[in-house]
CSV table of C-alpha atoms and ligand atoms in Angstrom, one decimal:
chain,number,residue,atom,x,y,z
A,1,UNK,CA,4.8,-5.6,20.7
A,2,UNK,CA,4.2,-4.8,17.0
A,3,UNK,CA,6.1,-2.0,15.1
A,4,UNK,CA,4.5,-0.4,12.1
A,5,UNK,CA,6.9,1.7,10.0
A,6,UNK,CA,5.2,4.3,7.8
A,7,UNK,CA,2.1,4.0,9.9
A,8,UNK,CA,1.1,7.6,9.3
A,9,UNK,CA,0.8,7.0,5.5
A,10,UNK,CA,-2.2,5.9,3.5
A,11,UNK,CA,-1.9,2.1,3.7
A,12,UNK,CA,0.0,2.1,7.0
A,13,UNK,CA,-2.7,4.1,8.8
A,14,UNK,CA,-5.4,1.8,7.5
A,15,UNK,CA,-3.4,-1.2,8.7
A,16,UNK,CA,-3.1,0.3,12.2
A,17,UNK,CA,-6.8,1.1,12.4
A,18,UNK,CA,-7.8,-2.4,11.2
A,19,UNK,CA,-5.3,-4.0,13.6
A,20,UNK,CA,-6.5,-2.1,16.6
A,21,UNK,CA,-10.2,-2.6,15.6
A,22,UNK,CA,-9.6,-6.4,15.5
A,23,UNK,CA,-7.3,-6.5,18.6
A,24,UNK,CA,-9.2,-4.5,21.2
A,25,UNK,CA,-6.5,-5.0,23.9
A,26,UNK,CA,-3.5,-4.3,21.7
A,27,UNK,CA,-1.2,-1.3,21.4
A,28,UNK,CA,1.1,-0.7,18.5
A,29,UNK,CA,4.3,1.3,18.0
A,30,UNK,CA,4.4,3.5,14.9
A,31,UNK,CA,7.6,4.9,13.5
A,32,UNK,CA,7.2,7.5,10.8
A,33,UNK,CA,9.4,10.5,9.8
A,34,UNK,CA,6.3,12.3,8.6
A,35,UNK,CA,8.0,13.1,5.3
A,36,UNK,CA,4.9,11.8,3.4
A,37,UNK,CA,2.6,10.7,6.3
A,38,UNK,CA,0.3,12.7,8.4
A,39,UNK,CA,0.3,12.8,12.2
A,40,UNK,CA,-3.5,13.3,12.1
A,41,UNK,CA,-3.8,10.0,10.3
A,42,UNK,CA,-3.2,8.4,13.8
A,43,UNK,CA,-5.5,10.6,15.9
A,44,UNK,CA,-8.3,8.0,15.9
A,45,UNK,CA,-6.8,6.0,18.8
A,46,UNK,CA,-4.9,6.4,22.0
A,47,UNK,CA,-3.5,2.9,21.7
A,48,UNK,CA,-0.7,4.1,19.3
A,49,UNK,CA,2.8,4.9,20.6
A,50,UNK,CA,4.0,7.3,17.9
A,51,UNK,CA,7.7,7.8,17.5
A,52,UNK,CA,8.9,10.3,14.9
A,53,UNK,CA,12.1,8.7,13.6
A,54,UNK,CA,13.9,7.9,10.4
A,55,UNK,CA,14.0,4.1,9.7
A,56,UNK,CA,17.5,4.6,8.2
A,57,UNK,CA,18.9,5.7,11.6
A,58,UNK,CA,20.4,2.4,12.8
A,59,UNK,CA,21.2,3.6,16.4
A,60,UNK,CA,17.8,5.2,16.7
A,61,UNK,CA,16.0,2.1,15.4
A,62,UNK,CA,17.9,-0.3,17.7
A,63,UNK,CA,16.8,1.9,20.6
A,64,UNK,CA,13.2,1.8,19.4
A,65,UNK,CA,13.3,-2.0,18.9
A,66,UNK,CA,14.8,-2.7,22.3
A,67,UNK,CA,13.0,-0.1,24.4
A,68,UNK,CA,9.6,-1.0,23.0
A,69,UNK,CA,10.1,-4.8,23.2
A,70,UNK,CA,9.4,-5.2,19.4
A,71,UNK,CA,8.8,-8.8,18.3
A,72,UNK,CA,7.5,-8.2,14.7
A,73,UNK,CA,7.5,-5.4,12.1
A,74,UNK,CA,5.1,-4.4,9.4
A,75,UNK,CA,7.2,-2.3,7.1
A,76,UNK,CA,5.3,0.3,5.0
A,77,UNK,CA,7.7,3.2,5.0
A,78,UNK,CA,8.8,4.0,1.5
A,79,UNK,CA,8.6,6.5,-1.4
A,80,UNK,CA,5.9,5.3,-3.7
A,81,UNK,CA,5.6,7.4,-6.9
A,82,UNK,CA,6.5,5.5,-10.0
A,83,UNK,CA,6.9,8.7,-12.1
A,84,UNK,CA,9.1,10.4,-9.5
A,85,UNK,CA,11.3,7.2,-9.2
A,86,UNK,CA,12.2,7.7,-12.9
A,87,UNK,CA,13.2,11.3,-12.5
A,88,UNK,CA,14.9,11.0,-9.0
A,89,UNK,CA,16.2,7.5,-8.8
A,90,UNK,CA,18.7,8.5,-6.0
A,91,UNK,CA,15.7,9.3,-3.7
A,92,UNK,CA,14.2,5.9,-4.3
A,93,UNK,CA,17.5,3.9,-3.9
A,94,UNK,CA,18.2,5.9,-0.7
A,95,UNK,CA,14.7,5.8,0.9
A,96,UNK,CA,13.5,2.4,-0.2
A,97,UNK,CA,16.8,0.4,-0.4
A,98,UNK,CA,19.5,2.0,1.8
A,99,UNK,CA,17.1,2.9,4.7
A,100,UNK,CA,15.4,-0.5,4.6
A,101,UNK,CA,18.8,-2.3,4.7
A,102,UNK,CA,19.6,-0.1,7.7
A,103,UNK,CA,16.3,-1.2,9.3
A,104,UNK,CA,17.4,-4.8,8.7
A,105,UNK,CA,20.8,-4.1,10.3
A,106,UNK,CA,18.9,-2.7,13.4
A,107,UNK,CA,16.7,-5.8,13.4
A,108,UNK,CA,19.7,-8.1,13.2
A,109,UNK,CA,21.4,-6.3,16.1
A,110,UNK,CA,18.2,-6.2,18.2
A,111,UNK,CA,17.3,-9.8,17.4
A,112,UNK,CA,14.0,-9.1,15.7
A,113,UNK,CA,13.3,-11.7,13.0
A,114,UNK,CA,9.7,-11.3,11.8
A,115,UNK,CA,8.6,-8.9,9.2
A,116,UNK,CA,5.9,-8.2,6.7
A,117,UNK,CA,7.1,-6.1,3.8
A,118,UNK,CA,5.0,-3.9,1.4
A,119,UNK,CA,6.0,-5.0,-2.1
A,120,UNK,CA,4.2,-4.4,-5.3
A,121,UNK,CA,3.0,-5.9,-8.6
A,122,UNK,CA,5.4,-3.3,-10.2
A,123,UNK,CA,8.2,-5.9,-9.4
A,124,UNK,CA,6.8,-8.0,-12.3
A,125,UNK,CA,7.4,-5.5,-15.1
A,126,UNK,CA,5.7,-6.1,-18.4
A,127,UNK,CA,3.4,-9.1,-18.1
A,128,UNK,CA,4.2,-12.1,-20.2
A,129,UNK,CA,1.1,-13.9,-19.0
A,130,UNK,CA,-2.1,-12.8,-17.3
A,131,UNK,CA,-3.4,-13.0,-14.6
A,132,UNK,CA,-0.1,-12.5,-12.8
A,133,UNK,CA,0.8,-15.2,-10.3
A,134,UNK,CA,3.8,-15.1,-8.0
A,135,UNK,CA,6.0,-17.3,-10.2
A,136,UNK,CA,5.8,-14.7,-13.0
A,137,UNK,CA,9.3,-13.4,-14.0
A,138,UNK,CA,10.3,-10.2,-12.1
A,139,UNK,CA,11.8,-7.7,-14.5
A,140,UNK,CA,10.7,-4.3,-13.2
A,141,UNK,CA,10.5,-1.5,-15.8
A,142,UNK,CA,10.8,1.4,-13.3
A,143,UNK,CA,13.1,2.3,-10.4
A,144,UNK,CA,10.2,2.0,-7.9
A,145,UNK,CA,9.6,-1.6,-8.8
A,146,UNK,CA,13.3,-2.3,-8.8
A,147,UNK,CA,13.8,-1.0,-5.3
A,148,UNK,CA,11.0,-3.2,-4.0
A,149,UNK,CA,12.5,-6.2,-5.8
A,150,UNK,CA,15.9,-5.5,-4.3
A,151,UNK,CA,14.4,-5.6,-0.8
A,152,UNK,CA,12.5,-8.8,-1.5
A,153,UNK,CA,15.8,-10.4,-2.4
A,154,UNK,CA,17.6,-9.1,0.6
A,155,UNK,CA,14.8,-10.4,2.8
A,156,UNK,CA,15.0,-13.8,1.2
A,157,UNK,CA,18.7,-13.8,2.1
A,158,UNK,CA,18.1,-12.9,5.7
A,159,UNK,CA,15.5,-15.7,6.0
A,160,UNK,CA,17.9,-18.2,4.5
A,161,UNK,CA,20.9,-17.3,6.5
A,162,UNK,CA,19.7,-16.0,9.8
A,163,UNK,CA,16.4,-17.8,10.1
A,164,UNK,CA,14.1,-14.8,9.7
A,165,UNK,CA,10.5,-15.2,8.7
A,166,UNK,CA,9.1,-12.8,6.2
A,167,UNK,CA,6.3,-12.2,3.8
A,168,UNK,CA,6.6,-9.8,0.9
A,169,UNK,CA,3.0,-8.8,0.0
A,170,UNK,CA,2.8,-7.6,-3.6
A,171,UNK,CA,0.0,-5.1,-3.8
A,172,UNK,CA,-2.1,-4.3,-6.9
A,173,UNK,CA,-3.9,-1.0,-6.9
A,174,UNK,CA,-4.8,0.0,-3.3
A,175,UNK,CA,-7.9,2.3,-3.2
A,176,UNK,CA,-10.8,3.3,-1.0
A,177,UNK,CA,-10.9,4.5,2.6
A,178,UNK,CA,-11.8,3.2,6.1
A,179,UNK,CA,-15.6,3.0,6.6
A,180,UNK,CA,-15.4,5.3,9.6
A,181,UNK,CA,-14.4,8.2,7.3
A,182,UNK,CA,-11.6,9.1,9.8
A,183,UNK,CA,-8.8,8.2,7.5
A,184,UNK,CA,-8.2,7.9,3.8
A,185,UNK,CA,-5.9,8.6,0.9
A,186,UNK,CA,-4.0,11.9,1.0
A,187,UNK,CA,-1.0,12.1,-1.3
A,188,UNK,CA,0.8,15.2,-2.4
A,189,UNK,CA,0.8,15.3,-5.4
A,190,UNK,CA,-2.1,12.9,-6.0
A,191,UNK,CA,-1.5,10.8,-9.1
A,192,UNK,CA,-3.9,7.9,-8.5
A,193,UNK,CA,-6.9,7.4,-10.7
A,194,UNK,CA,-9.8,7.1,-8.2
A,195,UNK,CA,-9.1,10.3,-6.1
A,196,UNK,CA,-8.5,12.2,-9.3
A,197,UNK,CA,-11.8,11.1,-10.8
A,198,UNK,CA,-13.6,12.1,-7.6
A,199,UNK,CA,-12.0,15.5,-7.6
A,200,UNK,CA,-13.2,16.0,-11.2
A,201,UNK,CA,-16.7,15.1,-9.9
A,202,UNK,CA,-16.3,17.8,-7.2
A,203,UNK,CA,-15.3,20.4,-9.7
A,204,UNK,CA,-11.8,20.7,-8.2
A,205,UNK,CA,-10.3,20.0,-11.6
A,206,UNK,CA,-11.6,20.7,-15.1
A,207,UNK,CA,-11.7,17.1,-16.2
A,208,UNK,CA,-10.1,13.7,-15.6
A,209,UNK,CA,-7.4,12.9,-18.1
A,210,UNK,CA,-7.7,9.4,-19.6
A,211,UNK,CA,-4.2,8.2,-20.3
A,212,UNK,CA,-4.9,6.5,-23.7
A,213,UNK,CA,-8.0,4.9,-25.2
A,214,UNK,CA,-6.2,3.0,-27.9
A,215,UNK,CA,-5.0,0.0,-25.9
A,216,UNK,CA,-5.9,-3.5,-26.8
A,217,UNK,CA,-8.6,-3.8,-24.2
A,218,UNK,CA,-12.4,-4.0,-24.6
A,219,UNK,CA,-13.0,-0.2,-24.3
A,220,UNK,CA,-9.4,0.8,-25.2
A,221,UNK,CA,-8.4,2.0,-21.7
A,222,UNK,CA,-6.1,0.3,-19.2
A,223,UNK,CA,-7.3,-2.3,-16.9
A,224,UNK,CA,-6.1,-2.5,-13.2
A,225,UNK,CA,-7.0,-4.6,-10.2
A,226,UNK,CA,-8.3,-2.2,-7.6
A,227,UNK,CA,-8.2,-3.5,-4.0
A,228,UNK,CA,-9.8,-1.9,-0.9
A,229,UNK,CA,-7.2,-0.7,1.5
A,230,UNK,CA,-9.0,-2.4,4.4
A,231,UNK,CA,-8.8,-5.7,2.6
A,232,UNK,CA,-5.1,-5.1,2.3
A,233,UNK,CA,-4.9,-4.5,6.0
A,234,UNK,CA,-6.6,-7.8,6.8
A,235,UNK,CA,-4.1,-9.6,4.7
A,236,UNK,CA,-1.3,-8.2,6.7
A,237,UNK,CA,-2.9,-9.4,9.9
A,238,UNK,CA,-3.2,-12.9,8.5
A,239,UNK,CA,0.4,-12.7,7.4
A,240,UNK,CA,1.6,-11.7,10.9
A,241,UNK,CA,-0.3,-14.6,12.4
A,242,UNK,CA,1.3,-17.0,9.9
A,243,UNK,CA,4.8,-15.7,10.7
A,244,UNK,CA,4.4,-16.7,14.3
A,245,UNK,CA,4.5,-20.3,13.4
A,246,UNK,CA,6.8,-20.4,10.4
A,247,UNK,CA,10.3,-19.4,9.2
A,248,UNK,CA,11.4,-18.6,5.7
A,249,UNK,CA,10.5,-16.1,3.0
A,250,UNK,CA,7.4,-16.1,0.8
A,251,UNK,CA,5.9,-13.6,-1.6
A,252,UNK,CA,2.1,-13.2,-2.1
A,253,UNK,CA,0.0,-11.2,-4.4
A,254,UNK,CA,-2.8,-9.1,-2.9
A,255,UNK,CA,-5.4,-8.4,-5.5
A,256,UNK,CA,-9.1,-9.2,-6.3
A,257,UNK,CA,-8.6,-11.1,-9.6
A,258,UNK,CA,-11.1,-8.6,-11.2
A,259,UNK,CA,-9.9,-5.9,-13.5
A,260,UNK,CA,-11.6,-2.6,-14.2
A,261,UNK,CA,-10.8,-0.2,-17.0
A,262,UNK,CA,-10.3,3.5,-16.6
A,263,UNK,CA,-13.6,4.1,-18.3
A,264,UNK,CA,-15.4,1.6,-16.0
A,265,UNK,CA,-14.0,3.4,-13.0
A,266,UNK,CA,-15.2,6.8,-14.3
A,267,UNK,CA,-18.7,5.3,-14.9
A,268,UNK,CA,-19.0,3.9,-11.4
A,269,UNK,CA,-17.7,7.1,-9.9
A,270,UNK,CA,-20.4,8.9,-11.8
A,271,UNK,CA,-23.1,6.6,-10.4
A,272,UNK,CA,-21.8,6.7,-6.8
A,273,UNK,CA,-21.4,10.5,-6.7
A,274,UNK,CA,-24.5,11.3,-8.9
A,275,UNK,CA,-22.3,14.0,-10.6
A,276,UNK,CA,-21.2,14.4,-14.2
A,277,UNK,CA,-17.5,13.7,-14.6
A,278,UNK,CA,-15.9,15.6,-17.5
A,279,UNK,CA,-13.2,13.6,-19.3
A,280,UNK,CA,-10.3,14.6,-21.5
A,281,UNK,CA,-8.6,11.9,-23.6
A,282,UNK,CA,-4.9,12.4,-23.2
A,283,UNK,CA,-2.0,10.5,-24.5
A,284,UNK,CA,-0.7,7.2,-23.1
A,285,UNK,CA,1.4,7.5,-19.9
A,286,UNK,CA,4.8,5.9,-20.5
A,287,UNK,CA,5.3,2.6,-18.8
A,288,UNK,CA,1.6,1.7,-18.4
A,289,UNK,CA,0.9,-2.0,-19.4
A,290,UNK,CA,-2.6,-2.4,-20.8
A,291,UNK,CA,-3.7,-4.9,-18.2
A,292,UNK,CA,-2.5,-5.9,-14.7
A,293,UNK,CA,-4.7,-8.3,-12.8
A,294,UNK,CA,-3.7,-10.6,-9.9
A,295,UNK,CA,-4.0,-14.3,-9.6
A,296,UNK,CA,-4.9,-14.4,-5.8
A,297,UNK,CA,-5.0,-18.2,-5.3
A,298,UNK,CA,-1.8,-18.2,-3.2
A,299,UNK,CA,-3.2,-15.6,-0.7
A,300,UNK,CA,-6.2,-17.8,-0.2
A,301,UNK,CA,-4.2,-21.0,0.1
A,302,UNK,CA,-1.3,-19.7,2.3
A,303,UNK,CA,-3.0,-17.0,4.3
A,304,UNK,CA,-6.7,-18.1,4.1
A,305,UNK,CA,-7.4,-14.5,2.9
A,306,UNK,CA,-9.6,-13.1,0.1
A,307,UNK,CA,-11.1,-9.7,-0.5
A,308,UNK,CA,-14.5,-8.7,1.0
A,309,UNK,CA,-15.1,-5.3,-0.6
A,310,UNK,CA,-16.2,-4.6,-4.2
A,311,UNK,CA,-15.4,-1.7,-6.5
A,312,UNK,CA,-18.5,0.1,-5.6
A,313,UNK,CA,-17.6,0.0,-1.9
A,314,UNK,CA,-14.1,1.2,-2.8
A,315,UNK,CA,-15.5,4.2,-4.6
A,316,UNK,CA,-18.2,4.9,-2.0
A,317,UNK,CA,-15.7,5.0,0.8
A,318,UNK,CA,-13.2,7.1,-1.2
A,319,UNK,CA,-16.0,9.5,-2.0
A,320,UNK,CA,-17.1,9.8,1.7
A,321,UNK,CA,-13.5,10.7,2.5
A,322,UNK,CA,-13.1,13.2,-0.3
A,323,UNK,CA,-16.5,14.9,0.7
A,324,UNK,CA,-15.8,14.6,4.4
A,325,UNK,CA,-13.1,17.2,4.5
A,326,UNK,CA,-10.3,14.7,5.1
A,327,UNK,CA,-8.7,14.8,8.6
A,328,UNK,CA,-11.5,17.1,9.9
A,329,UNK,CA,-10.8,18.0,13.5
A,330,UNK,CA,-14.4,17.6,14.7
A,331,UNK,CA,-14.6,14.0,13.5
A,332,UNK,CA,-11.2,13.1,14.9
A,333,UNK,CA,-12.1,14.5,18.3
A,334,UNK,CA,-15.4,12.7,18.3
A,335,UNK,CA,-13.7,9.3,17.6
A,336,UNK,CA,-12.3,9.3,21.2
A,337,UNK,CA,-15.6,10.3,22.8
B,1,UDP,N1,-4.9,7.0,-15.1
B,1,UDP,C1,-5.6,7.8,-16.0
B,1,UDP,N2,-5.6,9.2,-15.6
B,1,UDP,C2,-5.1,9.6,-14.4
B,1,UDP,C3,-4.4,8.7,-13.6
B,1,UDP,C4,-4.3,7.4,-13.9
B,1,UDP,O1,-6.1,7.5,-17.0
B,1,UDP,O2,-5.2,10.9,-14.2
B,1,UDP,C5,-4.8,5.6,-15.5
B,1,UDP,C6,-3.4,5.0,-15.6
B,1,UDP,O3,-2.9,5.2,-16.9
B,1,UDP,C7,-3.6,3.5,-15.2
B,1,UDP,C8,-4.8,3.6,-14.2
B,1,UDP,O4,-5.4,4.8,-14.4
B,1,UDP,O5,-4.0,2.8,-16.3
B,1,UDP,C9,-4.4,3.5,-12.8
B,1,UDP,O6,-3.4,4.4,-12.5
B,1,UDP,P1,-2.9,4.8,-11.1
B,1,UDP,O7,-1.9,5.9,-11.2
B,1,UDP,O8,-4.0,5.0,-10.2
B,1,UDP,O9,-2.2,3.4,-10.6
B,1,UDP,P2,-1.0,2.5,-11.2
B,1,UDP,O10,-1.7,1.4,-11.9
B,1,UDP,O11,-0.2,3.4,-12.1
B,1,UDP,O12,-0.2,2.1,-10.0
C-alpha cells in the first residue's frame, strides 16, 4: 500500500488523482493534517483512505504505517512559502525538518524503506550556470530551500546506512490544474504568478504586479520554468516504479527546460482568457534570480520521463479551475456518478 503525505494539498492531490487514474484497481492512504490542504481536494474518488494526522507524531505514524501495510511513501507534506520562511523560520524548521525527521523515525521503526520526497530548485540558490543540472552547487538563499536541502541530506544518510531507496524530486514552478476541473491550486494567501494573473483577468484584483522589469533578460522580467502539475505527478509514478528495483539516493530535476518570462505569461493568459489584464510594474521581489530553468536530461535518462503539457495547456487548465468555482459541490458529487 502507498502512503501519500500532504495528499490534500495542491501537488499532493494531483498526484493522488493521476495515480488512481493510472492504477484503476489501486487504493491509496493519505495522511494530511489539513493545516494547508483541503478535504474536498480528495472528494473525487472513494479509493482514498484519508487519515487526519500530523506527520510529526511518531507514535501516530508508526500506527498508520503498520496498520495500513505501507510499503512506500510519497512525501509532499510541508510548508511552502519562500517569503514566509524568511519571516517565520521556526515554522519552516519545525514543519519541514523536525516533522519529516520524525516521519523518518517512524519509517525506521516500522521498516518502511522507500520514499519519494518533494524537493525544489530553491535548494540551488543563486545560479552559477544555466540551465540548472543536478550537479549544480546547492547553496540555498532562503530558509524554505535550506529546509528541503537538509532533508535531502538526511535521506541520503538513511539510504547509505540503512539501505533505504529514495528520490528527491526538485520541482521547478508547478502550475496548472487537472483536466477534469475537479481539483486545482488553492493557496491562502496565493502568491504564485499564474493564479494571480488569472484573478486580475477576472477583475478580482485591480492589476497584476510585475516584480521588476529591469532584469537582464530579453523583456526585462524574470524567467521561470513552469511545469504542469499532472506532468509532475507522472514523474512521481515513474520514480516509485524505479524505487521498487533499486536502493540508494538520487536527486532529479522536474522541469520543462523552457523558460517563460512574467510578461510572456501575462500575454498568454490574455490570449487564453480573452480578457484584458491590467498590469502594474512594481519593484523587484527580494531573492528573485533573473532566470531559473531546468536541465531535465537526468529525468529522461533515469526515469524515462519528460513533460507532455505546454504552457498554453497549463494556463487553459488553471483558467478552467479559476472559472469553475473551485471545489464546487455539484461537480465533486457528479464525479462519483
Ligand atoms: N511574480 C510577479 N508578480 C506576482 C507574483 C510573481 O511578477 O504577483 C514573478 C516573480 O517575481 C517570479 C515569477 O513571477 O519571477 C514566478 O513567481 P512565483 O511566486 O509564481 O514562483 P517562484 O519562482 O517564486 O517560486
